[in-house]
mmCIF file of C-alpha atoms in Angstrom:
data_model
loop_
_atom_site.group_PDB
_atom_site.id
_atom_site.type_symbol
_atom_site.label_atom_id
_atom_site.label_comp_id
_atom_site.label_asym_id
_atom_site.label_seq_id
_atom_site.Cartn_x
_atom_site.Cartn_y
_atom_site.Cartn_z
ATOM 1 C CA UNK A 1 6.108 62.316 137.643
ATOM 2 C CA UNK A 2 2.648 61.298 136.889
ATOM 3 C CA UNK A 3 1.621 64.203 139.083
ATOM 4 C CA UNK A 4 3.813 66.792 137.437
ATOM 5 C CA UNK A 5 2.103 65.576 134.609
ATOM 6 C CA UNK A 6 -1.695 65.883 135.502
ATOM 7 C CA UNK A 7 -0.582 68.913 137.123
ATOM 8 C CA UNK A 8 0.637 70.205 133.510
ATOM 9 C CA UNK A 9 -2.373 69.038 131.619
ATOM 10 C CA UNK A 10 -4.522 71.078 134.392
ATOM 11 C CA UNK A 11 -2.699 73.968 133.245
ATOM 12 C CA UNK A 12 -2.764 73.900 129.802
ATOM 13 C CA UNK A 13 -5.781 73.080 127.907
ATOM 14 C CA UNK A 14 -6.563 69.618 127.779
ATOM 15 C CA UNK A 15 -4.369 67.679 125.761
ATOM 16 C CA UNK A 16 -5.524 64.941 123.840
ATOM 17 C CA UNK A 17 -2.811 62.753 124.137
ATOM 18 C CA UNK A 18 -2.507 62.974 128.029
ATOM 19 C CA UNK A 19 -5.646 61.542 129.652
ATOM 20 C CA UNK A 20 -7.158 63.229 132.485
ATOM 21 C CA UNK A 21 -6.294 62.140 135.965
ATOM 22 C CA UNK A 22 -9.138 60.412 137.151
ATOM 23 C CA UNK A 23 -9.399 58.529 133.639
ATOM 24 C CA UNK A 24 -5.804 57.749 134.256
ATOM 25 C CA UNK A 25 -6.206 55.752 137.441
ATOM 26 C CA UNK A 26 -9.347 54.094 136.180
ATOM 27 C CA UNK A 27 -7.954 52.788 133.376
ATOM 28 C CA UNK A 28 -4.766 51.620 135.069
ATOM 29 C CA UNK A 29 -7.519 49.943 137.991
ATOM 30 C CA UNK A 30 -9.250 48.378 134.838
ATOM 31 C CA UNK A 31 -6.021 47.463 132.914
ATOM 32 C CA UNK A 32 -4.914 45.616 136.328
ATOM 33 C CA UNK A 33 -8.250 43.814 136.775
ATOM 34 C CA UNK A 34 -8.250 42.666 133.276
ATOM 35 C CA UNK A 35 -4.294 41.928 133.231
ATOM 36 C CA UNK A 36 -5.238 39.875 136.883
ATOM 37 C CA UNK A 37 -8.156 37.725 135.176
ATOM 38 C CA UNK A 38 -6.003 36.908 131.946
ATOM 39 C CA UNK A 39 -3.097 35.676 134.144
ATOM 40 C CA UNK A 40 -5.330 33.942 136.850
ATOM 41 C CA UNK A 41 -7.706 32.323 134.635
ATOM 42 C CA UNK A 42 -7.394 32.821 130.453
ATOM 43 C CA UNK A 43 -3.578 32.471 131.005
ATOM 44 C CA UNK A 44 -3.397 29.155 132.494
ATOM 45 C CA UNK A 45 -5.943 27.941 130.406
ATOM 46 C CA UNK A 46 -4.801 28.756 126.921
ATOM 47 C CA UNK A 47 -1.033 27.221 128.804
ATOM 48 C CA UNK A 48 -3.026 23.893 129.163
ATOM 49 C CA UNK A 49 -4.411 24.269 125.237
ATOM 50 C CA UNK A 50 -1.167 25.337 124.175
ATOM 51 C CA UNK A 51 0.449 22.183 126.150
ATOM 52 C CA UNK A 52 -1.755 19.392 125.207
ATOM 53 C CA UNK A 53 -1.085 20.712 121.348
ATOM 54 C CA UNK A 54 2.444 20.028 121.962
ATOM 55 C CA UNK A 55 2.116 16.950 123.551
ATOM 56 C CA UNK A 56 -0.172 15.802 120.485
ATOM 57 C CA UNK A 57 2.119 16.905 117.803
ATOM 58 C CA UNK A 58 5.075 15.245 119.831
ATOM 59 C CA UNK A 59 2.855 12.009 120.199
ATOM 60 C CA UNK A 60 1.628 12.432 116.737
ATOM 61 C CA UNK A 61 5.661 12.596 115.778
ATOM 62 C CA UNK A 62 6.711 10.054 117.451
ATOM 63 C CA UNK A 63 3.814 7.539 116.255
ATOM 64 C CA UNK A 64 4.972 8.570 112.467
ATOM 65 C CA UNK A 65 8.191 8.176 113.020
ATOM 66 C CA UNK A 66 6.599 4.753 114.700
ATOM 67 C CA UNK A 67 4.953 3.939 112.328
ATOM 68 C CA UNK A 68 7.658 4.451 109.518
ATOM 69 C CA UNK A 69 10.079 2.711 111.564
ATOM 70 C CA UNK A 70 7.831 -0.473 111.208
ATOM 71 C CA UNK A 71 6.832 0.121 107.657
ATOM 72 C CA UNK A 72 10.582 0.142 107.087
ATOM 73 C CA UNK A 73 10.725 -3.387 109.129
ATOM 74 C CA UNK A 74 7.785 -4.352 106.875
ATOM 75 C CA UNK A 75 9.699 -3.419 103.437
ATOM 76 C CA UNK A 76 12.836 -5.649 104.734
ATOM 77 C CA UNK A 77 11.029 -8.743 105.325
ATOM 78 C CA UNK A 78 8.427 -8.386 102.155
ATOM 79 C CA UNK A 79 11.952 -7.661 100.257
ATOM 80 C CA UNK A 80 13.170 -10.473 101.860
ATOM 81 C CA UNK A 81 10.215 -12.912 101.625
ATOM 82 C CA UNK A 82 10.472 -11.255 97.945
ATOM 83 C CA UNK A 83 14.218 -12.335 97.192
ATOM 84 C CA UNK A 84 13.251 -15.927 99.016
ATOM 85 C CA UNK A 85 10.308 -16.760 96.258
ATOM 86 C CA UNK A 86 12.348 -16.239 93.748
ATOM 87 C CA UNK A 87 15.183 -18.075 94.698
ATOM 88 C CA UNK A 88 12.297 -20.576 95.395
ATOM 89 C CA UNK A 89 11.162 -20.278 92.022
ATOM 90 C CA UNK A 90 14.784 -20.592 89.986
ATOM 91 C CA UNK A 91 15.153 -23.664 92.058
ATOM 92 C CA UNK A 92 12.048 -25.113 91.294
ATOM 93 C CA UNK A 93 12.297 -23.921 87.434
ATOM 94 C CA UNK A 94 15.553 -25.525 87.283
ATOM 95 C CA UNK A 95 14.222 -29.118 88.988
ATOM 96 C CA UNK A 96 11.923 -28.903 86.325
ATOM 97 C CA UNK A 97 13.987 -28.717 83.768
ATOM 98 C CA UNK A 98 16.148 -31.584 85.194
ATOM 99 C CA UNK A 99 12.979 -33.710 85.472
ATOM 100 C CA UNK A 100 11.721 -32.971 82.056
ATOM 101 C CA UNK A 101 15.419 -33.439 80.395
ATOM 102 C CA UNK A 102 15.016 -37.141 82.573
ATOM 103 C CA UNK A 103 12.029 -37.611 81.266
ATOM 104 C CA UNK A 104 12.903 -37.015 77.359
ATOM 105 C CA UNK A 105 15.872 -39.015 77.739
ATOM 106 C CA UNK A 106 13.395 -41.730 79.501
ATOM 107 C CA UNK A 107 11.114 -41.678 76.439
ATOM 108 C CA UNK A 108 13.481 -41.570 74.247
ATOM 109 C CA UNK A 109 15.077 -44.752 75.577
ATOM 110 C CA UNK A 110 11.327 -46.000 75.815
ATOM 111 C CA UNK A 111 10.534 -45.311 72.362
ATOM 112 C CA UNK A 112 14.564 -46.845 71.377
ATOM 113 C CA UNK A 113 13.545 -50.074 72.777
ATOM 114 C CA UNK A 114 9.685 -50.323 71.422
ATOM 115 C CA UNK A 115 11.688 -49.799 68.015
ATOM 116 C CA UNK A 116 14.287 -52.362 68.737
ATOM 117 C CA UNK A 117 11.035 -54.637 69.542
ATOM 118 C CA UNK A 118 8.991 -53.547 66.481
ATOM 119 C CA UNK A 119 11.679 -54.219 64.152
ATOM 120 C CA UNK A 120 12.489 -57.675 65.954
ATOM 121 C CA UNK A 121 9.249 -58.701 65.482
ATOM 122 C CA UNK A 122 9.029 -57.236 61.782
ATOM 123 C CA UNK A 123 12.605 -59.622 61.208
ATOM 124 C CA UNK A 124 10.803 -62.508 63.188
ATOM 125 C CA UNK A 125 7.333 -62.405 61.128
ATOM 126 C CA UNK A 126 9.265 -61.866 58.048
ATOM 127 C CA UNK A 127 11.187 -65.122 58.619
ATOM 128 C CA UNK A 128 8.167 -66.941 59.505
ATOM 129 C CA UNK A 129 6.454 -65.247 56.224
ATOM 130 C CA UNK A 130 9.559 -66.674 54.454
ATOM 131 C CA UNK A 131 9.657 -70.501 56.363
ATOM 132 C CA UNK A 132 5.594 -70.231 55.444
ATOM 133 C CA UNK A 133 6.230 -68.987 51.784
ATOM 134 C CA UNK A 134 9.145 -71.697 51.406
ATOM 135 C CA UNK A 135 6.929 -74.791 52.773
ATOM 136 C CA UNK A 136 4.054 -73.503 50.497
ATOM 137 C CA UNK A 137 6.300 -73.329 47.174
ATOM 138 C CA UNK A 138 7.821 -76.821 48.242
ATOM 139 C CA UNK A 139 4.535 -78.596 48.349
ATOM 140 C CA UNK A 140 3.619 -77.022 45.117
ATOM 141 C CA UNK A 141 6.953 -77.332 43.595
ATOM 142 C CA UNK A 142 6.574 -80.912 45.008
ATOM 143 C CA UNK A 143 3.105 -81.204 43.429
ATOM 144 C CA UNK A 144 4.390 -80.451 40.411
ATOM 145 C CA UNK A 145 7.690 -82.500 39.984
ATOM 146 C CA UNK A 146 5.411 -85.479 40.688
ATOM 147 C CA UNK A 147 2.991 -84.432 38.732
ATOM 148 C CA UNK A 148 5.277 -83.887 35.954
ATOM 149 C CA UNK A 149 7.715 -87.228 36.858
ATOM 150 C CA UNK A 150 4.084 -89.221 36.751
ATOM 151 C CA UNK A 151 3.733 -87.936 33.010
ATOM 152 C CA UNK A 152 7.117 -88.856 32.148
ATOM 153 C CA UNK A 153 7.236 -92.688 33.533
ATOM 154 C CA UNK A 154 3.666 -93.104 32.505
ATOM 155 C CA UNK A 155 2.674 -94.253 36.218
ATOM 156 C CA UNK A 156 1.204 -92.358 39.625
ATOM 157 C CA UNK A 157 3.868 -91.468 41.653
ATOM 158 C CA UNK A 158 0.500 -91.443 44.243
ATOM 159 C CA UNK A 159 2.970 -92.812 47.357
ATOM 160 C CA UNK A 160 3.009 -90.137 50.071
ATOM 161 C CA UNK A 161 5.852 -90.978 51.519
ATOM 162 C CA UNK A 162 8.188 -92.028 49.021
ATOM 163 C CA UNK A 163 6.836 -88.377 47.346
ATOM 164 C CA UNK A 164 7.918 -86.083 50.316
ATOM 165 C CA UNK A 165 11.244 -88.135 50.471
ATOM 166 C CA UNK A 166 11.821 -87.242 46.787
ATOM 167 C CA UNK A 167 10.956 -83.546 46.951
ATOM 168 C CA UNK A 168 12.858 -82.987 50.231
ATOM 169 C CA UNK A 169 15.587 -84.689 48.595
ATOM 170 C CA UNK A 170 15.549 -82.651 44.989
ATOM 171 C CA UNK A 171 14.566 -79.336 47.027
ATOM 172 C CA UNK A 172 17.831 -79.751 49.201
ATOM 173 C CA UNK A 173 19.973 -80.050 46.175
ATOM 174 C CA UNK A 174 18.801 -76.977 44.660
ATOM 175 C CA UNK A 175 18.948 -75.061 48.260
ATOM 176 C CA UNK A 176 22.737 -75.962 48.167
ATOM 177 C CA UNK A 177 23.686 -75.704 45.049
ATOM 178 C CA UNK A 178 22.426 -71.842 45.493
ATOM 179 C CA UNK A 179 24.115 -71.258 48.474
ATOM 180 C CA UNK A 180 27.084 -72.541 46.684
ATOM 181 C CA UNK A 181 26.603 -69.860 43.834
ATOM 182 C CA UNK A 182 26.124 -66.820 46.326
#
């Protein structure tokens, strides 16, 4: 066939489509030398390129997928850890509210009884204000009845004793005779 064909291109005028002969097998010789050192040596070298670009997408894959695998991991326990403080934190807001509730009810029992004591002591000084007061107006009152019994029987009623007796005596009788009215 190929020689039919340079055969028919001797013939006719040369066609520019159909190369001549002897360009025809040097191109095909060329064409297999190239087509030999592309297969033999480009070939298996650009294989190898293409190869170690699949292996480092695969490995570049599989460390993302790595890699969001343990971020994943790492999300669960922060969510946990998360979840754990603040049950941690309820817990320990609701102690202290238990503890300061104790603690107001504490003071206020505190501050109950420092009242109660205050007001004990207020009835207690008052009384001994009173006993003080009462002594003080019977001495004078006393004072003064002998003074004024002195004046009437014309003599010094100047006996101590015999005094106090008198004034304890009259004082009494006016203690219970208002007692007797209330």
């Amino acid at each position: 066939m190929i020689a039919n064909l340079v055969q028919l291109a001797a013939e006719e005028k040369q066609n520019p489509l159909i190369p001549a002969g002897p360009e025809l097998l040097v191109g095909t010789i060329a064409f297999a030398i190239v087509f030999f050192f592309f297969a033999k040596k480009l070939l298996p070298r650009i294989n190898k390129v293409l190869e170690e670009r699949r292996e480092l997408i695969e490995g570049g894959i599989e460390k993302a997928e790595s890699a969001q695998t343990e971020a994943q991991s790492v999300l669960e326990q922060y969510k946990a850890q998360l979840a754990e403080a603040r049950h941690e934190a309820a817990r320990l807001r609701q102690e202290a509210q238990e503890q300061g509730a104790t603690l107001i009810a504490e003071m206020r029992a505190e501050g109950q009884r420092q009242r109660e004591e205050i007001i004990a002591a207020g009835h207690s000084q008052i009384e001994a204000d009173r006993k003080a007061a009462a002594q003080a107006l019977r001495q004078d009152v006393g004072q003064l009845a002998t003074t004024l019994a002195g004046k009437l029987v014309g003599e010094s009623l100047e006996d101590h004793a015999r005094q106090s007796r008198t004034i304890d005596r009259f004082l009494d009788d006016l203690e219970e005779k208002a007692e007797a009215v209330r």
